[in-house]
CSV table of C-alpha atoms in Angstrom, one decimal:
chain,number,residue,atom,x,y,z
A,8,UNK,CA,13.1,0.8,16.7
A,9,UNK,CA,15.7,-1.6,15.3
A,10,UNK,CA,16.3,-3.3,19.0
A,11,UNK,CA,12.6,-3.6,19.4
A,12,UNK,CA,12.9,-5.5,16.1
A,13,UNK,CA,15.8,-7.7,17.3
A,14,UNK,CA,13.7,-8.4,20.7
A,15,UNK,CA,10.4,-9.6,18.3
A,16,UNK,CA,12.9,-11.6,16.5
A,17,UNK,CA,14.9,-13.0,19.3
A,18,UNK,CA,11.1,-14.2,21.1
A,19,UNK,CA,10.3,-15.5,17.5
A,20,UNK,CA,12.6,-17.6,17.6
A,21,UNK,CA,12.5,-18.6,21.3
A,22,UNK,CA,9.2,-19.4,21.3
A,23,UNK,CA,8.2,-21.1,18.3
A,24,UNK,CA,7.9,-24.5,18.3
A,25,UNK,CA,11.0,-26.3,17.4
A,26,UNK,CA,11.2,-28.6,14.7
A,27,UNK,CA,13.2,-31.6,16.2
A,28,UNK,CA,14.4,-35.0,14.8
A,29,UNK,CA,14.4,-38.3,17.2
A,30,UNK,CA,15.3,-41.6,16.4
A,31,UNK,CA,12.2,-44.4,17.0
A,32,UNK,CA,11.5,-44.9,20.5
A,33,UNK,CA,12.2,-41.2,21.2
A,34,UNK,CA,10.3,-38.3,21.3
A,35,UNK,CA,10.5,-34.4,22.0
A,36,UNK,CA,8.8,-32.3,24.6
A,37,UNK,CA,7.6,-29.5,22.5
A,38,UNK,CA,6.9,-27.8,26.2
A,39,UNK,CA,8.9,-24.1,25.9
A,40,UNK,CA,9.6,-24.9,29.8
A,41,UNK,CA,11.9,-28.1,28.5
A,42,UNK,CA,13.5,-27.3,25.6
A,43,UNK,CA,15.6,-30.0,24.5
A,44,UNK,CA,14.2,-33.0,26.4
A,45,UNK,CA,14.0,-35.9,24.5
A,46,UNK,CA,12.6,-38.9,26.6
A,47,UNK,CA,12.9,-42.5,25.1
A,48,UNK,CA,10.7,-45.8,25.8
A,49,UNK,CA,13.7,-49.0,25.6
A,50,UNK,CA,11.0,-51.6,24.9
A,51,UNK,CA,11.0,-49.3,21.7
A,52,UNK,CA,14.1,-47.9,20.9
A,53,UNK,CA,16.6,-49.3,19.2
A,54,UNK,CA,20.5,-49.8,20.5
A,55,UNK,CA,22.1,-47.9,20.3
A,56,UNK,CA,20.9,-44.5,20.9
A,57,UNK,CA,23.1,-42.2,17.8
A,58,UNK,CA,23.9,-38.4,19.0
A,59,UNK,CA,23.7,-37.9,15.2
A,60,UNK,CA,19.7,-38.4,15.0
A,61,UNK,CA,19.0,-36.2,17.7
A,62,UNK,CA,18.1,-33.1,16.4
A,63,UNK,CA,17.2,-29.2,16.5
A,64,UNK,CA,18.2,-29.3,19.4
A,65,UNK,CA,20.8,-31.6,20.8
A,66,UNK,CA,19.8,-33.8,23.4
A,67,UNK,CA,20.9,-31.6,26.6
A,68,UNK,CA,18.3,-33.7,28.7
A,69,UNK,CA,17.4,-37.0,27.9
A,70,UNK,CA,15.5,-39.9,29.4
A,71,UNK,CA,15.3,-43.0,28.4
A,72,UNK,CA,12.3,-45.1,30.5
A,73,UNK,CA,11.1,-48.8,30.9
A,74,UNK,CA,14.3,-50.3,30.9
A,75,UNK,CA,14.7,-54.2,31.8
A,76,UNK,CA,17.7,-55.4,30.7
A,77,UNK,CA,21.8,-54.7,29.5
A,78,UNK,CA,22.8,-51.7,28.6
A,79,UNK,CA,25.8,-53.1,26.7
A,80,UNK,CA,29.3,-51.5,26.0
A,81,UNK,CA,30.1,-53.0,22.5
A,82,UNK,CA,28.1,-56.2,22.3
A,83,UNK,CA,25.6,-56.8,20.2
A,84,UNK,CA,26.1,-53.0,20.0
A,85,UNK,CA,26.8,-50.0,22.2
A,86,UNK,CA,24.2,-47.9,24.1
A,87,UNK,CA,25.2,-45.0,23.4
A,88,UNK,CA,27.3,-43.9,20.4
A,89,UNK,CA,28.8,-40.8,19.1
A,90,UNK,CA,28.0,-38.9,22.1
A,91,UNK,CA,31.5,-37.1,21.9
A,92,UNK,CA,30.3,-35.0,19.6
A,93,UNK,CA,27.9,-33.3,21.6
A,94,UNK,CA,28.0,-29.3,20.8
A,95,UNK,CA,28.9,-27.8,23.6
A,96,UNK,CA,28.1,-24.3,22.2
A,97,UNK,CA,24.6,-24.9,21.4
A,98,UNK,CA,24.3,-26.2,25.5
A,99,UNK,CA,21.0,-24.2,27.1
A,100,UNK,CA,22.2,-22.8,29.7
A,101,UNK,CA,18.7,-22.3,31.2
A,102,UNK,CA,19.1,-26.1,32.2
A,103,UNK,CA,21.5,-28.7,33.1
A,104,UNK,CA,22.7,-31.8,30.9
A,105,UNK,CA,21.1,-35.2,32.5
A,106,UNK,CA,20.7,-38.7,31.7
A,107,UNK,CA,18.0,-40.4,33.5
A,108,UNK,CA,17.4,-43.9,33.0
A,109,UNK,CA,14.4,-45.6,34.6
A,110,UNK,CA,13.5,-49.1,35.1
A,111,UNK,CA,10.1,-50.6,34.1
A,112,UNK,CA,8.1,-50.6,36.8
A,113,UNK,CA,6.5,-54.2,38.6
A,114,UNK,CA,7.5,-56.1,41.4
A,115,UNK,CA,10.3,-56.9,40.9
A,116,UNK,CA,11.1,-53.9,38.7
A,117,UNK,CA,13.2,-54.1,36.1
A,118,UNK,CA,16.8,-54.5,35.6
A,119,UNK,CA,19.7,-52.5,34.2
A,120,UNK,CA,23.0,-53.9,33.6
A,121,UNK,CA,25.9,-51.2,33.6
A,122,UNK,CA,30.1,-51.2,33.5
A,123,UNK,CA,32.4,-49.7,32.3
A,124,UNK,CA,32.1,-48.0,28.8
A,125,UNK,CA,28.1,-47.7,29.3
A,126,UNK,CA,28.7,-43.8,29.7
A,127,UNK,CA,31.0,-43.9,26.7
A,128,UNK,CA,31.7,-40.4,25.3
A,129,UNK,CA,29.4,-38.7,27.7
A,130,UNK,CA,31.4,-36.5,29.7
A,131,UNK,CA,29.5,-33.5,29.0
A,132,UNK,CA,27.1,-34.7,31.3
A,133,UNK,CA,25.8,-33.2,34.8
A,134,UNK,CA,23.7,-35.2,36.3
A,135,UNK,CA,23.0,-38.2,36.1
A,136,UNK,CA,19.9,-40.0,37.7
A,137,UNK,CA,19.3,-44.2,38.2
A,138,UNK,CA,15.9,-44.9,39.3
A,139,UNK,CA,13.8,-48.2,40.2
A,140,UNK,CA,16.4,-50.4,38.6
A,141,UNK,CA,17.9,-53.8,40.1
A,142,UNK,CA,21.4,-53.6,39.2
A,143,UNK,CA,22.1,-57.0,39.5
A,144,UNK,CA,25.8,-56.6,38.4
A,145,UNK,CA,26.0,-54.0,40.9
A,146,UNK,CA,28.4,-51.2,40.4
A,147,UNK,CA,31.2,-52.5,38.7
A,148,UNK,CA,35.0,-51.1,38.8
A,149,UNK,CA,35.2,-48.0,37.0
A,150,UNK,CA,31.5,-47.4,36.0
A,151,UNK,CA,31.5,-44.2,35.8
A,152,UNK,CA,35.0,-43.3,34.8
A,153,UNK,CA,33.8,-42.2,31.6
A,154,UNK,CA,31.8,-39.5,33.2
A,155,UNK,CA,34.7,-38.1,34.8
A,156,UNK,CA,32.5,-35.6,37.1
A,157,UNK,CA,29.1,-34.5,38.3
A,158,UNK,CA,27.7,-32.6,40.2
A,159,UNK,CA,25.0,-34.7,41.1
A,160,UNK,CA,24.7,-38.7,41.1
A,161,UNK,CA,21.2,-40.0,42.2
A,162,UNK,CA,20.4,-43.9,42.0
A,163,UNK,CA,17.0,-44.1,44.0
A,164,UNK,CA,14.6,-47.3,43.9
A,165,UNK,CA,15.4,-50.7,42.9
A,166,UNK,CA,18.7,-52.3,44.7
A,167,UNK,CA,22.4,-52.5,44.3
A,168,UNK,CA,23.3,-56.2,43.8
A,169,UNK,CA,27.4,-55.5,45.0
A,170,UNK,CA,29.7,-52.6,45.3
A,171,UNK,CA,33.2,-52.4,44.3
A,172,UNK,CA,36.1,-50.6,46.1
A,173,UNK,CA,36.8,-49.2,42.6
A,174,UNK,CA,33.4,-48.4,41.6
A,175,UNK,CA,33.9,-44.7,41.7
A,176,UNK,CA,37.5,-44.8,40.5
A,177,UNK,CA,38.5,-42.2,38.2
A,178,UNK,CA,35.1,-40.2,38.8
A,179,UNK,CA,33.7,-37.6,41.1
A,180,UNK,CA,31.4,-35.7,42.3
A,181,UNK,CA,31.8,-31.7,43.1
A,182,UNK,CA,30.3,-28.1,43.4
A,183,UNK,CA,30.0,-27.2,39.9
A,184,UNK,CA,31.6,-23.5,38.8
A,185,UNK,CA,29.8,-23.2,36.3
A,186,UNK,CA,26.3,-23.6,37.2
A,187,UNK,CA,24.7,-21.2,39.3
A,188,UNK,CA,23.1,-23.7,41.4
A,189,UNK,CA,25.6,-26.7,42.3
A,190,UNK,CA,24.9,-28.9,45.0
A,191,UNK,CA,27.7,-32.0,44.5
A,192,UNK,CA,25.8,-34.2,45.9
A,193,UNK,CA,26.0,-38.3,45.7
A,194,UNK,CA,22.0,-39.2,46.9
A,195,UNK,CA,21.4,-43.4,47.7
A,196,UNK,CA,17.9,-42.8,48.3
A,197,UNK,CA,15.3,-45.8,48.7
A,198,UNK,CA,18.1,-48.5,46.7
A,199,UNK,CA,19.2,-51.4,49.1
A,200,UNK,CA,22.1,-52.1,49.0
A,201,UNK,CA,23.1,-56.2,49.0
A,202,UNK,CA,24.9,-57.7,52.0
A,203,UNK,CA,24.0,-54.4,54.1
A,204,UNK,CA,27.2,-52.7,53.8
A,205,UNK,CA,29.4,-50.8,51.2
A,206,UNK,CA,32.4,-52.0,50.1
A,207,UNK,CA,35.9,-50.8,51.5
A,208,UNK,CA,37.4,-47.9,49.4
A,209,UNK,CA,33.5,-47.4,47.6
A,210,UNK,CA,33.7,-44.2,48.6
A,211,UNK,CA,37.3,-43.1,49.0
A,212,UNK,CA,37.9,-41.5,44.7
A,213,UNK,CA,34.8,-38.8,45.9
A,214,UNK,CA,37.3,-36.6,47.4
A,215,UNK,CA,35.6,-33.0,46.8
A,216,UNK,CA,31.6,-34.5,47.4
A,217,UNK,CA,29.8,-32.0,49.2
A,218,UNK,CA,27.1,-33.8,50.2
A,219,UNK,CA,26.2,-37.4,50.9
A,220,UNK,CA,22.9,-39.2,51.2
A,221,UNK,CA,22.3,-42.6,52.4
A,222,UNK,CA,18.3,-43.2,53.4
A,223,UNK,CA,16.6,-46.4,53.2
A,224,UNK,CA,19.2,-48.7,52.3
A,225,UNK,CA,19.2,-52.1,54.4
A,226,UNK,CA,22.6,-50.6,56.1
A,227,UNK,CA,23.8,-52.3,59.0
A,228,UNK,CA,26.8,-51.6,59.7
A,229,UNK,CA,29.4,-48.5,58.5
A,230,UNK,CA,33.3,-49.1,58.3
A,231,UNK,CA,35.3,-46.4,60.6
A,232,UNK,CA,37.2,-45.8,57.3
A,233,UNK,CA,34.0,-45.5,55.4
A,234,UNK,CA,34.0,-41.6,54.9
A,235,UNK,CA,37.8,-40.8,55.3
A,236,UNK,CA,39.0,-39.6,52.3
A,237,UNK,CA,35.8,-37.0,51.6
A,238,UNK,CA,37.4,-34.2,52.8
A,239,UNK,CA,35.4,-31.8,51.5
A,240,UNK,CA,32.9,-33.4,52.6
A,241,UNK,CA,30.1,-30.5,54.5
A,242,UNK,CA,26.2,-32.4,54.5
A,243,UNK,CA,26.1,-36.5,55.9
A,244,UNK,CA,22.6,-37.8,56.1
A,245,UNK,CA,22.0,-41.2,56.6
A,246,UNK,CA,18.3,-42.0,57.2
A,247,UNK,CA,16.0,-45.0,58.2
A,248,UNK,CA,19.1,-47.6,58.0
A,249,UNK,CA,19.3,-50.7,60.8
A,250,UNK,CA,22.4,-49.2,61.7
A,251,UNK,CA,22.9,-50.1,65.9
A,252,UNK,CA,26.6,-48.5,66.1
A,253,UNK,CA,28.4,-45.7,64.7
A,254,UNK,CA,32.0,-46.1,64.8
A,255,UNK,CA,33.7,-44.2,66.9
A,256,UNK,CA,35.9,-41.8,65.4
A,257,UNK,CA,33.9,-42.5,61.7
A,258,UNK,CA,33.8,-38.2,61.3
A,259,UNK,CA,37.6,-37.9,62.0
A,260,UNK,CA,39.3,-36.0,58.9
A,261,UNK,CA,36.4,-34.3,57.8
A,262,UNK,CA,37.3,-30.7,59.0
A,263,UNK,CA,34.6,-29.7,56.4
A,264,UNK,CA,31.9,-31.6,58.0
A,265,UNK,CA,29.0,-28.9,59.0
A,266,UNK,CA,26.2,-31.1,59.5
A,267,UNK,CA,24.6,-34.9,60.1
A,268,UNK,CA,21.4,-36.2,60.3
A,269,UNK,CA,21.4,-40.0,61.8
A,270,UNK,CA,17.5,-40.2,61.3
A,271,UNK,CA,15.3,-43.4,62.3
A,272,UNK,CA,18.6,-45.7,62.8
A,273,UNK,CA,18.3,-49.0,65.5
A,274,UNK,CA,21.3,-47.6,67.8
A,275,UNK,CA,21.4,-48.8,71.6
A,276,UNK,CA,21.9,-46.1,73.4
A,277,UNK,CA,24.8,-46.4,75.9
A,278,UNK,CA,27.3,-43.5,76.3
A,279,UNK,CA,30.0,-45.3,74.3
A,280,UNK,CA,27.2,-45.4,71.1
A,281,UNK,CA,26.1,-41.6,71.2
A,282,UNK,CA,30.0,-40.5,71.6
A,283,UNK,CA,29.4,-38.8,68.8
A,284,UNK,CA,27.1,-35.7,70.6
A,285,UNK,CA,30.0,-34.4,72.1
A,286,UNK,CA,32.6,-34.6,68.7
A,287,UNK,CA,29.5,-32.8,67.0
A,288,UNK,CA,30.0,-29.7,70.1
A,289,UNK,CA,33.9,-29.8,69.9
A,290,UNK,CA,34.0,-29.5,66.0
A,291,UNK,CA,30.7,-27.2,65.9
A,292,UNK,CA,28.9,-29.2,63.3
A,293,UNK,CA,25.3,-29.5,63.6
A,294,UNK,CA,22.9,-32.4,64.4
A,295,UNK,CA,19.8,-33.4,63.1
A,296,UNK,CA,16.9,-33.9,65.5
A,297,UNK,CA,16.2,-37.1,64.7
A,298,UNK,CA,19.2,-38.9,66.0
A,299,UNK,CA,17.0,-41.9,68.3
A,300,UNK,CA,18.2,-44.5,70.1
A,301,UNK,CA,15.4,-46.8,69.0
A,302,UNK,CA,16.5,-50.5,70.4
A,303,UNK,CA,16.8,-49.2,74.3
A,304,UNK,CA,13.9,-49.7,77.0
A,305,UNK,CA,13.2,-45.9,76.4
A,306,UNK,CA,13.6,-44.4,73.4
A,307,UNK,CA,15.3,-41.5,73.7
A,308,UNK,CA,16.9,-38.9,71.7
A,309,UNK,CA,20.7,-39.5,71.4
A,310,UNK,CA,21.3,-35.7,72.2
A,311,UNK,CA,18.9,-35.8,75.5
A,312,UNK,CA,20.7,-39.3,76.5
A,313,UNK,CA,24.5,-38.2,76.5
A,314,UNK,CA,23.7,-35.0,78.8
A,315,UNK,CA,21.4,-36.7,81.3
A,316,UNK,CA,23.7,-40.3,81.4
A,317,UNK,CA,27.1,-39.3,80.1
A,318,UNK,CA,28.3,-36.1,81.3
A,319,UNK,CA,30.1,-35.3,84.7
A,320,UNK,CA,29.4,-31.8,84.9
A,321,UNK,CA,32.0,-29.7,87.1
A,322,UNK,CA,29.7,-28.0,89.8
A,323,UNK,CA,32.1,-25.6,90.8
A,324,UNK,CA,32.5,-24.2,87.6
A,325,UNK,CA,36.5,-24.9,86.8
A,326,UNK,CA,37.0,-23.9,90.5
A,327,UNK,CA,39.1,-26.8,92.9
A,328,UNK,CA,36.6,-27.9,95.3
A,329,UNK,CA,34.3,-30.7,96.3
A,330,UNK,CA,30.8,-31.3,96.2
A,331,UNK,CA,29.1,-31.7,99.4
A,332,UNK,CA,25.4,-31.9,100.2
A,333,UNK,CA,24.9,-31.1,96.2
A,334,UNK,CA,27.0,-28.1,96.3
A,335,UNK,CA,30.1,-27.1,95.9
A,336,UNK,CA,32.9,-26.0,98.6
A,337,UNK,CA,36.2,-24.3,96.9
A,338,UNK,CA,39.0,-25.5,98.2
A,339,UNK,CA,40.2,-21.9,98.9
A,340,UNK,CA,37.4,-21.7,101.5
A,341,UNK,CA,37.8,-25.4,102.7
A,342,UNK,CA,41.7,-24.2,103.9
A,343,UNK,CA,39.8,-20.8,105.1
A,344,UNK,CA,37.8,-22.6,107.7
A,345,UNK,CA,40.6,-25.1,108.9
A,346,UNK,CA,43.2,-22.0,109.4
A,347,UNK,CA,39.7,-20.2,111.1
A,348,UNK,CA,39.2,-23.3,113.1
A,349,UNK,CA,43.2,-23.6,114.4
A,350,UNK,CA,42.9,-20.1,115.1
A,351,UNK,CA,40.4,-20.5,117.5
A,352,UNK,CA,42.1,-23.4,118.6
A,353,UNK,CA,45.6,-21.7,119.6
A,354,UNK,CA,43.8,-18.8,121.1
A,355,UNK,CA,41.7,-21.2,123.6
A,356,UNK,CA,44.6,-22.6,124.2
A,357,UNK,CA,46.8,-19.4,124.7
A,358,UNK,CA,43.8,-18.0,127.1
A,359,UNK,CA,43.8,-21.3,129.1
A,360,UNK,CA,47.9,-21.5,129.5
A,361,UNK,CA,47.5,-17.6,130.2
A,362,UNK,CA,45.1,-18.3,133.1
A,363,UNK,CA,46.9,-21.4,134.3
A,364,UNK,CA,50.2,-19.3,134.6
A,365,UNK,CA,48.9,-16.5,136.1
A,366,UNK,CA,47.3,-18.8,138.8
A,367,UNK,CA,50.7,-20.5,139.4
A,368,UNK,CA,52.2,-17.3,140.0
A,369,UNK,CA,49.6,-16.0,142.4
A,370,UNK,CA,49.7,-19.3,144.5
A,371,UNK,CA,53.6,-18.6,144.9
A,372,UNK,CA,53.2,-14.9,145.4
A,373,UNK,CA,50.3,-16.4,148.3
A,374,UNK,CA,52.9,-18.6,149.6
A,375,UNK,CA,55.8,-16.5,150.2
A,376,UNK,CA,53.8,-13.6,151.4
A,377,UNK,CA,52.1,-16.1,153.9
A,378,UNK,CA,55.7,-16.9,155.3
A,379,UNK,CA,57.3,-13.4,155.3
A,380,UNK,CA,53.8,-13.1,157.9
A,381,UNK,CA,54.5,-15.4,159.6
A,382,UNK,CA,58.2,-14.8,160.3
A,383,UNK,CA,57.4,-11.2,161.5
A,384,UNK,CA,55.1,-12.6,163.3
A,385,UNK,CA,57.4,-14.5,165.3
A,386,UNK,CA,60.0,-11.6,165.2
A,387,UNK,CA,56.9,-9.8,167.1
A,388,UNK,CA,56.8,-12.6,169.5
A,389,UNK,CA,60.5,-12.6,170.3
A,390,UNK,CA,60.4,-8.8,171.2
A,391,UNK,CA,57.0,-9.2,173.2
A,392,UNK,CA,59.0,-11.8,175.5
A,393,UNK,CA,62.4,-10.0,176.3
A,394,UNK,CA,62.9,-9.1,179.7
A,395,UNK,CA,66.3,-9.0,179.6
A,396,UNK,CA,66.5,-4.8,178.5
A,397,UNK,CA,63.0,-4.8,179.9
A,398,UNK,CA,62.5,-2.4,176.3
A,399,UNK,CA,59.5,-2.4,174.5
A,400,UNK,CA,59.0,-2.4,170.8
A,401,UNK,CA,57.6,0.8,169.7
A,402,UNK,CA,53.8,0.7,169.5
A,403,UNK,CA,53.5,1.6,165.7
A,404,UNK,CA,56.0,-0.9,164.8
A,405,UNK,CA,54.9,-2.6,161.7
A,406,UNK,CA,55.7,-5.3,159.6
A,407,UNK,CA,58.2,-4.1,156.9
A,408,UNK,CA,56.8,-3.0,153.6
A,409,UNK,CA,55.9,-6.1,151.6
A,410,UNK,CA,54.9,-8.3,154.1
């Protein structure tokens, strides 16, 4: 009885609507599916935005929309102040701590200037997400240092005006430990990016990101060193960017590396451009279907490409041989058939110096038989004319044997 008391309590409590303080501009979804979400309108609000007059309950999730302008550190005032005070213990653990900041919408949309000391104090957060804004100072050195981790980083819309090799200094992203869903995941989705190409270093402080999306960002061209120092590094996709070459070797040092997408890119495909088929095989890491080389005569997937154009396949199978007629003949059965065909060879010519021997021999043995005959026959002769003994030779007399 007493726990079903506690439990009536406990729901009481839970689901009654909560009575929440917000400073002007601001206001509280009273929705029991997003408790503590405060969502703020910055052609309202005024700067800066106090932790203090968020209350019952703390502002865990908090969005702050048609923004078109700076979002200054110190002068005239700070956007954000005493966020360092954020209670840590009364953190719902149902949901993540975000900051979203939106841009008013238009064409072009609006503007958001950021640097360093923006994020002031707001460590605590999560996530944070950028979206339709034209950050027309960029990313400036150190931006997010006060953040000091994620787990995810989205800026998606609007453009990047420059990027600094510092910009993600003393910040990263990572697999959170304490969430039970953590992706780590740094997403460029739909932002272009000014001159068409990151800055060297940009990414290099992310040195435990898990995964990395760049889609739709007027890329042309990636630097070999681009992704070197994310080691950790296990999900690439880079979508629908004018990129035409991959650097060779640009997945080197990621040991982590489990799969890529290269998705609607303008590649040329040659077999020095889609090198990259066979690193993906060696290092088992999976590639997305969509890797196209869209500028050739045919387009053609990159995969189907580098077997039909760039592999020499070994027809006899890691056996020595050659091919001939389309098929392979192992050298063991190449030196088979010579040795067969000198056989042959030395026993024609055995057989013919056999016969040719034997015939000499016969033609002598011909010869001297001929002339023992005809010696006897003139021994006959002699003994048929003697009249001097008037004897004759005996009337079997015969030639001696052998004649």
């Amino acid at each position: 009885m007493k726990s079903l008391v506690y439990l009536i309590c406990w729901l009481t409590l839970y689901l009654w609507p909560v009575k929440s303080a917000a400073p002007t501009g601001c206001t509280y979804s009273t929705d029991t599916g997003s408790r503590g979400l405060y969502t703020c309108d910055f052609t309202v609000m005024t700067l800066p935005a106090t932790y203090s007059t968020f209350t019952s309950p703390i502002p865990q999730r908090l969005k702050i929309r048609n923004i078109n302008g700076n979002l200054p550190v110190s002068s005239p005032t700070k956007t954000f102040n005493g966020f360092g005070s954020y209670a840590t213990g009364s953190h719902d653990k149902d949901f993540t701590s975000y900051l979203e900041l939106r841009c008013s919408s238009g064409n072009p949309s609006g503007q958001a200037l950021i640097s360093l000391g923006t994020f002031s104090q707001m460590s605590y957060l999560e996530e944070l997400y950028i979206k339709d804004c034209r950050l027309t100072n960029g990313l400036p050195e150190f931006v997010f240092s006060d953040l000091q981790n994620l787990h995810i980083l989205v800026i998606e819309g609007g453009s990047i005006a420059a990027t600094a090799a510092d910009s993600m200094a003393n910040f990263n992203i990572s697999i959170s430990s304490t969430l039970s869903e953590s992706s780590g995941i740094l997403n460029f989705t739909n932002v272009a990016i000014t001159g068409g190409t990151f800055t060297t270093g940009f990414f290099y402080p992310l040195t435990t990101v898990n995964t990395i999306i760049l889609e739709n960002n007027g890329l042309t061209s990636l630097e070999l060193s681009t992704f070197s120092q994310n080691t950790q590094l296990r999900r690439l996709i880079i979508r629908d960017n004018p990129i035409t070459v991959i650097p060779n070797n640009l997945f080197s040092g990621l040991d982590a590396l489990e799969y890529v997408e290269l998705n609607d890119l303008s590649l040329t495909c040659s077999c020095d451009n889609v090198w990259f088929v066979k690193h993906f095989v060696d290092h088992n890491i999976t590639l997305g279907e969509g890797a196209v080389c869209s500028l050739s005569t045919n387009v053609k997937n990159a995969q189907k490409y580098y077997y039909e154009n760039c592999v020499t396949y070994d027809i006899c199978d890691g056996v020595p041989g050659i091919k001939i007629q389309g098929r392979c003949t192992q050298w063991y059965k190449i030196v088979f058939v010579f040795l067969l065909i000198l056989a042959i060879i030395l026993t024609i010519v055995t057989l013919v110096l056999l016969i040719h021997t034997r015939k000499k021999l016969m033609s002598q043995h011909d010869k001297l038989r001929a002339k023992q005959t005809e010696k006897w026959s003139k021994i006959q002769q002699i003994l048929n004319t003697q009249t001097v003994s008037k004897q004759r030779p005996p009337a079997a007399t015969l030639p001696p044997k052998g004649v």
